């Protein structure tokens, strides 16, 4: 089974801090994704990557950046955290016919 | 119009009941379809892929109607453990080499004694 690991389950950060969310997958998949999930809004795509050093903006990239230096690792960066970035962040790896495998999520609170 | 639309529910049903969820999608060029299940405060997990011919996995049956652009999920003999949010998911085609899935906001199911 594909394993997607997110480094933190819960994070509390202060407004203005730079925040790094890490995601690692163990199946050499090319496509990786970052979503945020908010009540009533569902999952919204922030950024995705289809290869090392390749990235594309999703639907809500503002305030975020990403890094993909190695195939197995896809990092989401909040350049200057704000309270409206309080959310559940989900990383996913694309497994073709089986859709996505998600990490267990990081619940980020910005205070 | 949202790209993938679902009734948010909640659907409250007694154990043993049959319940059906529908989902509509806007892009007729969509290529593949899935149902995911998400438990409270957990990540979504693949429940089943949806094929044009329809497919069944135990108590769960998924159907696709391309002409009307909707997908359905039928759960027979509901169990308490089926209580969750069910996400309709559509692959609307590739961007570059990445296949990007679009998620509905989910339908919440609560099965009661």
CSV table of C-alpha atoms in Angstrom, one decimal:
chain,number,residue,atom,x,y,z
A,1,UNK,CA,0.0,0.0,0.0
A,2,UNK,CA,1.1,3.5,-0.7
A,3,UNK,CA,2.0,5.5,2.3
A,4,UNK,CA,1.8,9.2,2.5
A,5,UNK,CA,3.2,10.7,5.6
A,6,UNK,CA,2.6,14.3,6.9
A,7,UNK,CA,5.1,15.4,9.5
A,8,UNK,CA,2.7,16.9,12.0
A,9,UNK,CA,-0.9,16.2,13.0
A,10,UNK,CA,-1.4,19.5,14.9
A,11,UNK,CA,0.4,22.8,14.6
A,12,UNK,CA,-0.1,26.1,16.3
A,13,UNK,CA,1.7,29.1,14.8
A,14,UNK,CA,1.7,32.8,15.3
A,15,UNK,CA,0.6,35.3,12.7
A,16,UNK,CA,3.5,36.3,10.5
A,17,UNK,CA,5.5,33.1,11.0
A,18,UNK,CA,6.8,31.2,8.1
A,19,UNK,CA,5.4,27.7,8.3
A,20,UNK,CA,6.6,24.5,6.6
A,21,UNK,CA,4.3,21.5,6.1
A,22,UNK,CA,6.1,18.4,5.0
A,23,UNK,CA,4.7,15.4,3.0
A,24,UNK,CA,6.5,12.2,2.0
A,25,UNK,CA,5.3,9.3,-0.2
A,26,UNK,CA,7.0,6.0,-0.5
A,27,UNK,CA,5.9,4.8,-4.0
A,28,UNK,CA,7.9,6.9,-6.4
A,29,UNK,CA,4.8,8.7,-7.6
A,30,UNK,CA,5.2,11.7,-9.9
A,31,UNK,CA,2.1,13.5,-9.0
A,32,UNK,CA,1.6,15.1,-5.6
A,33,UNK,CA,-1.0,17.6,-4.3
A,34,UNK,CA,-1.7,19.9,-1.4
A,35,UNK,CA,-5.3,20.7,-0.4
A,36,UNK,CA,-6.9,22.5,2.4
A,37,UNK,CA,-10.3,21.5,3.8
A,38,UNK,CA,-12.7,23.8,5.5
A,39,UNK,CA,-16.3,23.2,6.7
A,40,UNK,CA,-18.8,23.9,3.9
A,41,UNK,CA,-16.1,24.5,1.3
A,42,UNK,CA,-14.8,21.0,0.9
A,43,UNK,CA,-11.3,20.3,-0.4
A,44,UNK,CA,-9.6,23.0,-2.3
A,45,UNK,CA,-6.4,22.5,-4.3
A,46,UNK,CA,-3.6,24.8,-3.4
A,47,UNK,CA,-0.7,23.5,-5.5
A,48,UNK,CA,0.4,20.4,-7.2
A,49,UNK,CA,3.5,18.9,-8.7
A,50,UNK,CA,4.0,16.4,-11.5
A,51,UNK,CA,7.7,16.0,-11.2
A,52,UNK,CA,10.8,17.1,-9.3
A,53,UNK,CA,11.1,20.9,-9.4
A,54,UNK,CA,7.8,21.1,-11.3
A,55,UNK,CA,4.8,22.8,-9.8
A,56,UNK,CA,1.5,24.3,-10.8
A,57,UNK,CA,-0.9,26.5,-9.0
A,58,UNK,CA,-4.2,25.1,-8.0
A,59,UNK,CA,-7.3,27.0,-7.2
A,60,UNK,CA,-6.2,28.9,-4.1
A,61,UNK,CA,-2.4,29.4,-4.3
A,62,UNK,CA,-2.3,32.9,-2.8
A,63,UNK,CA,-0.2,33.1,0.4
A,64,UNK,CA,1.4,29.7,-0.3
A,65,UNK,CA,4.4,28.3,-2.1
A,66,UNK,CA,5.7,24.8,-2.6
A,67,UNK,CA,9.0,22.9,-2.9
A,68,UNK,CA,9.7,19.6,-4.6
A,69,UNK,CA,13.4,19.0,-4.5
A,70,UNK,CA,13.1,15.2,-4.3
A,71,UNK,CA,10.4,13.0,-5.9
A,72,UNK,CA,9.2,11.6,-2.6
A,73,UNK,CA,8.9,14.9,-0.7
A,74,UNK,CA,6.5,17.8,-1.4
A,75,UNK,CA,6.5,20.7,1.0
A,76,UNK,CA,3.9,23.4,1.5
A,77,UNK,CA,5.2,26.8,2.7
A,78,UNK,CA,3.1,29.5,4.2
A,79,UNK,CA,5.3,32.6,3.7
A,80,UNK,CA,3.7,34.7,6.4
A,81,UNK,CA,0.9,32.8,8.2
A,82,UNK,CA,-2.4,34.5,8.7
A,83,UNK,CA,-5.5,33.6,10.7
A,84,UNK,CA,-7.4,32.8,7.6
A,85,UNK,CA,-5.0,30.0,6.9
A,86,UNK,CA,-6.2,28.1,9.9
A,87,UNK,CA,-7.4,24.9,8.3
A,88,UNK,CA,-6.9,21.2,7.8
A,89,UNK,CA,-4.1,20.6,5.2
A,90,UNK,CA,-4.1,17.4,3.3
A,91,UNK,CA,-1.3,16.1,1.1
A,92,UNK,CA,-2.0,13.5,-1.6
A,93,UNK,CA,-0.2,11.2,-4.0
A,94,UNK,CA,-1.8,10.2,-7.2
A,95,UNK,CA,-2.1,6.4,-7.7
A,96,UNK,CA,-3.7,6.3,-11.1
A,97,UNK,CA,-6.7,4.0,-11.3
A,98,UNK,CA,-7.0,4.2,-7.5
A,99,UNK,CA,-7.3,8.0,-7.3
A,100,UNK,CA,-5.4,9.6,-4.5
A,101,UNK,CA,-3.9,8.4,-1.3
A,102,UNK,CA,-4.0,11.1,1.4
A,103,UNK,CA,-1.8,11.7,4.3
A,104,UNK,CA,-3.5,11.9,7.7
A,105,UNK,CA,-3.6,15.7,7.5
A,106,UNK,CA,-2.2,18.6,9.5
A,107,UNK,CA,-4.6,20.7,11.5
A,108,UNK,CA,-3.0,24.1,11.5
A,109,UNK,CA,-4.1,26.9,13.8
A,110,UNK,CA,-2.7,30.4,13.3
A,111,UNK,CA,-3.2,32.7,16.3
B,1,UNK,CA,-22.4,26.2,-11.0
B,2,UNK,CA,-20.0,24.1,-9.0
B,3,UNK,CA,-17.9,21.6,-10.9
B,4,UNK,CA,-19.0,18.7,-8.6
B,5,UNK,CA,-22.2,19.1,-6.7
B,6,UNK,CA,-23.6,17.0,-3.9
B,7,UNK,CA,-26.4,17.3,-1.4
B,8,UNK,CA,-24.7,18.0,1.9
B,9,UNK,CA,-27.3,16.1,3.9
B,10,UNK,CA,-27.2,15.0,6.6
B,11,UNK,CA,-29.0,11.8,5.7
B,12,UNK,CA,-30.3,10.2,8.9
B,13,UNK,CA,-31.2,6.5,8.3
B,14,UNK,CA,-31.9,3.6,10.6
B,15,UNK,CA,-29.7,0.5,10.6
B,16,UNK,CA,-30.6,-1.8,7.8
B,17,UNK,CA,-32.0,0.9,5.5
B,18,UNK,CA,-30.9,1.4,1.9
B,19,UNK,CA,-29.7,4.9,1.1
B,20,UNK,CA,-28.6,6.5,-2.1
B,21,UNK,CA,-26.5,9.6,-2.9
B,22,UNK,CA,-26.3,11.4,-6.1
B,23,UNK,CA,-23.6,13.7,-7.5
B,24,UNK,CA,-23.5,15.8,-10.6
B,25,UNK,CA,-20.5,17.1,-12.5
B,26,UNK,CA,-20.2,19.9,-15.0
B,27,UNK,CA,-17.4,18.8,-17.3
B,28,UNK,CA,-18.6,16.3,-19.9
B,29,UNK,CA,-15.0,15.5,-20.8
B,30,UNK,CA,-14.4,14.1,-17.3
B,31,UNK,CA,-12.5,10.8,-17.4
B,32,UNK,CA,-12.7,9.0,-14.2
B,33,UNK,CA,-14.9,9.0,-11.1
B,34,UNK,CA,-14.6,7.9,-7.5
B,35,UNK,CA,-16.4,7.8,-4.2
B,36,UNK,CA,-14.3,8.6,-1.1
B,37,UNK,CA,-15.3,8.1,2.5
B,38,UNK,CA,-14.2,10.6,5.2
B,39,UNK,CA,-14.6,9.9,8.9
B,40,UNK,CA,-14.8,12.8,11.3
B,41,UNK,CA,-11.3,14.5,11.6
B,42,UNK,CA,-9.7,12.0,9.4
B,43,UNK,CA,-8.4,12.0,5.8
B,44,UNK,CA,-10.5,10.9,2.9
B,45,UNK,CA,-10.1,7.3,1.8
B,46,UNK,CA,-11.0,5.7,-1.5
B,47,UNK,CA,-14.2,3.7,-1.2
B,48,UNK,CA,-14.6,2.7,-4.8
B,49,UNK,CA,-13.9,3.7,-8.4
B,50,UNK,CA,-17.0,4.2,-10.6
B,51,UNK,CA,-17.1,2.5,-14.0
B,52,UNK,CA,-19.4,3.2,-16.9
B,53,UNK,CA,-20.9,-0.3,-16.6
B,54,UNK,CA,-21.6,0.2,-12.9
B,55,UNK,CA,-19.8,-1.7,-10.2
B,56,UNK,CA,-20.6,-3.3,-6.9
B,57,UNK,CA,-18.5,-4.0,-3.8
B,58,UNK,CA,-20.4,-5.9,-1.2
B,59,UNK,CA,-23.2,-3.6,0.1
B,60,UNK,CA,-22.0,-0.7,-2.1
B,61,UNK,CA,-23.1,-0.1,-5.7
B,62,UNK,CA,-21.8,2.8,-7.8
B,63,UNK,CA,-23.3,3.9,-11.1
B,64,UNK,CA,-22.3,6.4,-13.7
B,65,UNK,CA,-24.6,8.1,-16.2
B,66,UNK,CA,-22.5,10.0,-18.6
B,67,UNK,CA,-25.4,11.4,-20.6
B,68,UNK,CA,-26.8,13.1,-17.6
B,69,UNK,CA,-23.5,13.7,-16.0
B,70,UNK,CA,-24.2,12.2,-12.6
B,71,UNK,CA,-22.8,9.5,-10.4
B,72,UNK,CA,-24.6,7.6,-7.7
B,73,UNK,CA,-23.7,5.5,-4.7
B,74,UNK,CA,-26.2,3.1,-3.2
B,75,UNK,CA,-25.6,1.6,0.3
B,76,UNK,CA,-27.7,-1.4,1.2
B,77,UNK,CA,-28.3,-2.8,4.7
B,78,UNK,CA,-26.7,0.3,6.3
B,79,UNK,CA,-24.5,-0.3,9.4
B,80,UNK,CA,-23.6,2.1,12.2
B,81,UNK,CA,-20.1,2.0,10.9
B,82,UNK,CA,-21.2,3.5,7.6
B,83,UNK,CA,-21.7,6.8,9.3
B,84,UNK,CA,-19.3,9.2,7.6
B,85,UNK,CA,-19.1,11.8,4.9
B,86,UNK,CA,-19.1,10.5,1.3
B,87,UNK,CA,-17.2,12.6,-1.2
B,88,UNK,CA,-17.9,12.4,-4.9
B,89,UNK,CA,-14.7,12.9,-6.9
B,90,UNK,CA,-14.1,13.5,-10.6
B,91,UNK,CA,-11.0,13.5,-12.7
B,92,UNK,CA,-11.7,16.3,-15.2
B,93,UNK,CA,-8.8,15.5,-17.4
B,94,UNK,CA,-5.1,16.0,-17.3
B,95,UNK,CA,-3.2,19.2,-16.8
B,96,UNK,CA,0.3,18.7,-18.2
B,97,UNK,CA,1.0,15.2,-16.9
B,98,UNK,CA,-0.8,15.6,-13.6
B,99,UNK,CA,-4.3,14.2,-13.2
B,100,UNK,CA,-6.2,16.6,-11.0
B,101,UNK,CA,-9.2,15.4,-9.0
B,102,UNK,CA,-12.1,17.7,-8.2
B,103,UNK,CA,-14.0,17.0,-5.0
B,104,UNK,CA,-17.5,17.5,-4.1
B,105,UNK,CA,-18.2,19.0,-0.6
B,106,UNK,CA,-19.5,15.7,0.6
B,107,UNK,CA,-22.8,14.1,1.8
B,108,UNK,CA,-23.0,13.3,5.4
B,109,UNK,CA,-24.6,10.0,6.4
B,110,UNK,CA,-25.7,9.2,10.0
B,111,UNK,CA,-26.9,5.7,10.6
B,112,UNK,CA,-28.9,5.2,13.8
B,113,UNK,CA,-30.1,2.3,15.9
